[in-house]
């Protein structure tokens, strides 16, 4: 750290220069995050000094967190759902599995059964909680094979997870069957809808994945992905608010006496931003945004196939994966799945113009 | 979630109204967070779309994270220190103890030894990692009794923690002795300086607590407390960057192949803001800010004692605790320690004016 400070102009100019080294969003075709909605950005300053970790000081901001959970619970077909705003999908998945573990103190060598598509946050979770992670293989179309999943469940299984909107292929597992398997074995059922939670409800033909499915205990759903909020804002949703009680620790010297969240200090600004977007767009706004992303996804698929690539699955969401074909033109950020397929995420910043420019580059070879 | 969205004006007006229900910072005397520095707020928009969880997309923002770690390592007397920006002290403490645990796969029933002052994030950590938490009692002046601490260490102890700037009394443990105990037992030494890390170096008589003390392996230090950044921005600092390697999980489909952080998606904006404050203030700016906080702390102590309260300890930092005396006047947010003492944190937003207004209220009874 330097002895002397710099002027405001020097600091801003330095940071602008470094920021310019980042890849421009016009070339990012691989991310599940996007440019936040202007209304999420507009409320940052108003809430920048708020800390949801000490709710007695910020009862107004806490009310907004409650409204955010209520709106999302409602979207997940359970207006009475509990939960809280997390730092993202990893914390949501971790906390859900912690709850599952607390409910099963009898399990001597606890394990969880997850789909092959499960996000790496489950690796972190199992590492921290000392759980065995049993991975059920893919069946048709990169959805988990539920029969093989059922075979992996045993008396030590504390939770079964499904993914609604897989990171690699954007597929939605058969949540109804998975929840039934969990129920039959009396274990917890968590749905990782970090990405899909704000896409699937707005598709022309929604797929069952949420609390409307009997047996689903918890859902992770990230506003900082398709909810256009600033980072960090994830949400853990629970069928019953009381399920959080088992995570409580005593919090002397705060305005509340118990805390169930992973973090202590928690940002109000990102939560307010997430709620602002939901309130501003409403279901209609989300539907129209998702429709646009899906149209661009279809256009990308058609364009790529015209250039000799083959779709790996029919996109269910705004994620597309391809095999074969040639190389990806320089300057574009795409990614690859573990199976070596080219992978694209058609976030709102990937506009029709961007898709056309990319396809033109691909066509030029 | 409503079918129809609202206008921008409706959303902003609703949120402003709710925000007004929060306690005004002029009355918050109990928080270790404060109003962010204007320069931290000024850079939010520039970085609002950046995600440090996918650093290949944001090499510029990643450079800022590296600069932040480098500046803080330098402040902690080890320019070569490794680390990364966390969501706050809880994640930093958790990750440090995870590293400690990985280093000791031999420990069959692992425990950690922490001071009585340890923040409740250690409870969460032990719960998640399946560790026994052994709590060493206070000795003189609410600092840990290091002799009793040493007695708690055994062959299953994987880490010993010290607190530099305790949450309740702002005290600094005898880190030199604690690090020696850790060394003698060949176990990890973590210093929780989430609050004190940006106060102690700027005191008139700094107290040894950082990497200058032989044996200190890791430090947690939160810019979102006395670093005046926006929330969330904590830092985990490590004597060697390589220590993070044991936390890596594979991250297919990202621009990097491994990830050691707890969260996947991570905000660049708060990190850029934290670095902006450090660059803008420099050591001189922090020294003058801390000097102001200490002056206000002394003024509060003198004023409270004039009203019949007694200081519990001589404040080492900008935290003060009192016993005896009367009630606290309505409208002010103070807190209580576990021992029932009145507790104040003299953050930068608690200006001399605020202190005088509070004392006048106390005097009026």
XYZ file of C-alpha atoms in Angstrom, chain A residues 1-12 14-16 18-19 21-25 28 30-31 33-36 38-39 41-52 54 56-64 67 70-72 74-75 87 90-91 94-95 98 101-102 117-120 123-124 127-130 167-168 198 202 222 224-225 229-232 246-247 249-255 257 259-270 272-273 275-287 333-338 343, chain B residues 1-12 14-16 18-19 21-25 28 30-31 33-36 38-39 41-52 54 56-64 67 70-72 74-75 87 90-91 94-95 98 101-102 117-120 123-124 127-130 167-168 198 202 222 224-225 229-232 246-247 249-255 257 259-270 272-273 275-287 333-338 343:
264
model
C 0.000 0.000 0.000
C 1.345 3.408 -0.991
C 2.089 6.020 1.645
C 0.234 8.742 -0.227
C -3.129 8.539 -1.863
C -3.978 9.500 -5.437
C -6.485 11.996 -6.746
C -9.963 10.851 -7.630
C -9.172 11.423 -11.307
C -6.046 9.292 -11.157
C -7.891 6.430 -9.497
C -10.831 6.502 -11.898
C -6.412 3.897 -13.765
C -9.438 1.708 -13.150
C -11.030 2.623 -16.487
C -7.748 -1.742 -16.539
C -11.458 -2.307 -17.075
C -8.675 -4.975 -20.730
C -11.743 -7.091 -19.944
C -13.463 -8.849 -22.820
C -16.348 -6.755 -24.151
C -19.749 -8.332 -23.526
C -18.941 -13.119 -24.503
C -20.065 -18.422 -22.786
C -21.326 -16.824 -19.592
C -24.081 -13.807 -16.220
C -24.962 -10.728 -18.193
C -25.068 -6.934 -18.057
C -27.362 -5.974 -15.160
C -30.369 -0.417 -15.671
C -32.874 -0.384 -12.820
C -27.773 -0.399 -11.293
C -29.908 2.651 -10.500
C -30.684 1.497 -6.969
C -27.129 0.526 -5.987
C -26.249 3.841 -4.407
C -29.500 4.080 -2.434
C -28.756 0.769 -0.727
C -24.949 0.795 -0.729
C -24.700 1.253 3.048
C -27.188 -1.449 3.969
C -26.226 -4.768 5.567
C -28.796 -7.545 5.615
C -27.898 -6.978 10.838
C -32.636 -4.782 13.022
C -30.710 -1.823 11.645
C -32.197 -2.191 8.183
C -35.821 -3.273 8.579
C -36.730 -1.603 5.276
C -34.098 -3.419 3.290
C -34.999 -6.647 5.062
C -38.574 -6.122 3.866
C -37.234 -6.023 0.302
C -40.505 -9.431 -0.987
C -42.024 -14.003 -1.781
C -42.039 -13.067 -5.486
C -39.762 -15.937 -6.377
C -44.797 -17.297 -5.961
C -43.107 -17.870 -9.315
C -24.143 -14.980 -2.482
C -22.865 -22.316 -4.512
C -24.078 -20.981 -1.172
C -24.381 -25.806 0.118
C -27.021 -24.560 2.533
C -26.519 -28.706 5.059
C -27.620 -33.410 6.477
C -29.042 -31.968 9.717
C -24.678 -32.509 -14.997
C -24.335 -31.248 -11.409
C -22.445 -27.986 -11.075
C -19.038 -28.077 -9.399
C -18.023 -30.961 -5.291
C -17.253 -28.074 -2.946
C -15.798 -31.679 0.328
C -16.838 -29.284 3.095
C -19.574 -31.395 4.595
C -17.717 -34.683 4.365
C -24.777 -25.493 -17.006
C -23.478 -27.347 -20.035
C -35.843 -17.527 -14.207
C -41.335 -18.104 -19.067
C -29.930 -16.932 -9.016
C -27.606 -12.590 -10.844
C -27.943 -14.917 -13.824
C -29.358 -8.262 -11.019
C -25.913 -7.133 -10.006
C -23.585 -9.763 -8.538
C -23.941 -11.212 -5.913
C -31.322 -25.974 12.015
C -28.592 -23.741 10.562
C -25.958 -19.938 15.250
C -26.137 -17.532 18.166
C -25.331 -13.961 17.222
C -24.642 -11.880 20.279
C -24.029 -8.175 19.617
C -26.309 -8.071 16.573
C -29.868 -6.762 16.458
C -30.131 -13.248 18.197
C -28.428 -16.244 12.094
C -28.904 -19.044 9.567
C -27.089 -17.533 6.596
C -23.618 -18.565 5.508
C -22.206 -15.029 5.413
C -22.557 -12.629 8.325
C -22.479 -9.274 6.549
C -24.702 -9.395 3.446
C -25.288 -6.771 0.750
C -28.675 -5.053 0.610
C -27.865 -3.299 -2.653
C -27.787 -6.351 -4.880
C -32.765 -4.420 -3.797
C -31.548 -4.429 -7.391
C -36.225 -7.047 -6.587
C -36.308 -3.834 -8.631
C -35.859 -5.825 -11.847
C -38.638 -8.260 -10.941
C -40.987 -5.462 -10.046
C -40.081 -3.450 -13.147
C -40.352 -6.302 -15.658
C -43.114 -8.400 -14.164
C -43.879 -11.786 -15.711
C -44.612 -10.113 -19.032
C -41.191 -8.505 -19.177
C -39.430 -11.750 -18.316
C -41.502 -13.665 -20.859
C -15.426 -16.254 -26.077
C -17.168 -19.597 -26.283
C -16.603 -22.567 -24.020
C -16.512 -26.344 -24.182
C -18.430 -28.970 -22.281
C -16.668 -31.858 -20.571
C -21.121 -24.448 -25.801
C -44.558 -12.081 -9.054
C -46.950 -9.679 -10.723
C -48.061 -10.246 -14.301
C -47.352 -6.662 -15.298
C -44.288 -4.601 -14.531
C -44.229 -1.133 -12.982
C -42.756 2.074 -14.295
C -39.235 3.025 -13.313
C -40.630 5.870 -11.214
C -42.967 3.547 -9.316
C -40.178 1.101 -8.561
C -37.714 3.764 -7.401
C -41.407 2.293 -3.661
C -37.821 1.358 -2.848
C -37.022 4.852 -1.531
C -38.891 1.280 2.157
C -35.264 2.384 2.437
C -37.631 2.664 7.194
C -34.002 1.672 7.830
C -32.251 3.222 10.811
C -30.295 6.319 9.758
C -26.526 5.858 10.071
C -26.051 3.409 14.345
C -23.238 -0.764 16.975
C -22.083 -1.777 13.516
C -19.883 -1.632 8.703
C -20.196 1.966 7.630
C -21.155 4.199 4.719
C -18.891 3.301 1.784
C -17.705 7.940 -2.375
C -14.961 6.590 -4.611
C -19.584 3.994 -4.952
C -18.323 5.876 -7.987
C -16.786 2.780 -9.584
C -19.746 0.447 -9.045
C -21.330 1.044 -12.420
C -18.056 0.676 -14.326
C -17.596 -2.830 -12.927
C -21.208 -3.897 -12.441
C -21.094 -6.480 -15.243
C -17.823 -8.109 -14.188
C -17.571 -11.587 -12.677
C -14.324 -12.576 -10.998
C -14.645 -16.345 -14.748
C -10.474 -15.250 -18.435
C -13.358 -12.996 -19.449
C -12.295 -10.228 -17.078
C -8.487 -10.135 -17.030
C -8.530 -6.422 -16.198
C -10.794 -6.808 -13.189
C -8.759 -9.820 -12.098
C -5.683 -7.589 -12.157
C -7.458 -5.295 -9.702
C -3.545 -5.473 -6.769
C -0.877 -7.245 -3.086
C -1.654 -3.940 -1.318
C -3.099 -5.683 1.703
C 2.133 -5.379 1.749
C 0.240 -3.728 4.621
C -17.671 -12.469 0.455
C -17.052 -15.817 7.386
C -15.840 -17.115 4.035
C -13.987 -20.933 6.707
C -11.533 -21.189 3.845
C -10.486 -25.725 5.312
C -7.876 -29.335 7.699
C -6.538 -30.428 4.294
C -13.780 -13.762 21.604
C -13.990 -15.753 18.361
C -16.675 -14.557 15.986
C -19.668 -16.818 15.397
C -19.253 -21.893 14.932
C -20.510 -22.093 11.353
C -20.418 -27.142 12.037
C -19.760 -27.414 8.308
C -16.358 -29.039 8.502
C -17.205 -31.405 11.326
C -15.958 -7.985 17.743
C -17.067 -7.242 21.290
C -7.396 -1.995 8.545
C -2.663 2.805 11.480
C -12.490 -7.175 5.467
C -16.170 -3.851 3.772
C -15.592 -2.964 7.424
C -15.791 -0.571 0.471
C -19.234 -1.616 -0.576
C -20.501 -4.981 0.686
C -19.390 -7.703 -0.002
C -5.779 -27.802 -1.956
C -9.204 -26.156 -2.286
C -12.162 -28.083 -7.830
C -12.303 -28.710 -11.568
C -14.227 -26.060 -13.468
C -15.089 -27.249 -16.921
C -16.804 -24.677 -19.143
C -15.066 -21.695 -17.525
C -12.080 -19.787 -18.900
C -9.732 -24.954 -15.271
C -11.311 -22.757 -8.795
C -10.388 -22.478 -5.124
C -12.937 -19.888 -4.049
C -16.090 -20.705 -2.108
C -18.455 -18.891 -4.469
C -18.424 -19.458 -8.213
C -19.696 -16.127 -9.503
C -17.955 -13.268 -7.657
C -18.517 -9.505 -7.886
C -15.817 -7.394 -9.503
C -17.520 -4.137 -8.537
C -17.011 -4.379 -4.797
C -12.701 -2.578 -7.605
C -14.326 -0.275 -5.056
C -9.027 -1.120 -4.278
C -10.154 2.372 -5.302
C -10.431 3.402 -1.638
C -6.974 2.035 -0.812
C -5.425 3.758 -3.779
C -7.271 7.011 -3.083
C -6.543 7.208 0.642
C -3.100 5.631 0.840
C -1.616 4.920 4.257
C -1.849 8.602 5.133
C -5.549 8.709 4.481
C -6.200 5.586 6.540
C -4.012 6.884 9.370
C -28.702 1.662 18.162
C -26.108 0.296 20.531
C -25.480 -3.348 21.320
C -24.509 -5.579 24.202
C -21.676 -8.029 24.646
C -22.281 -11.561 25.884
C -20.890 -1.892 23.283
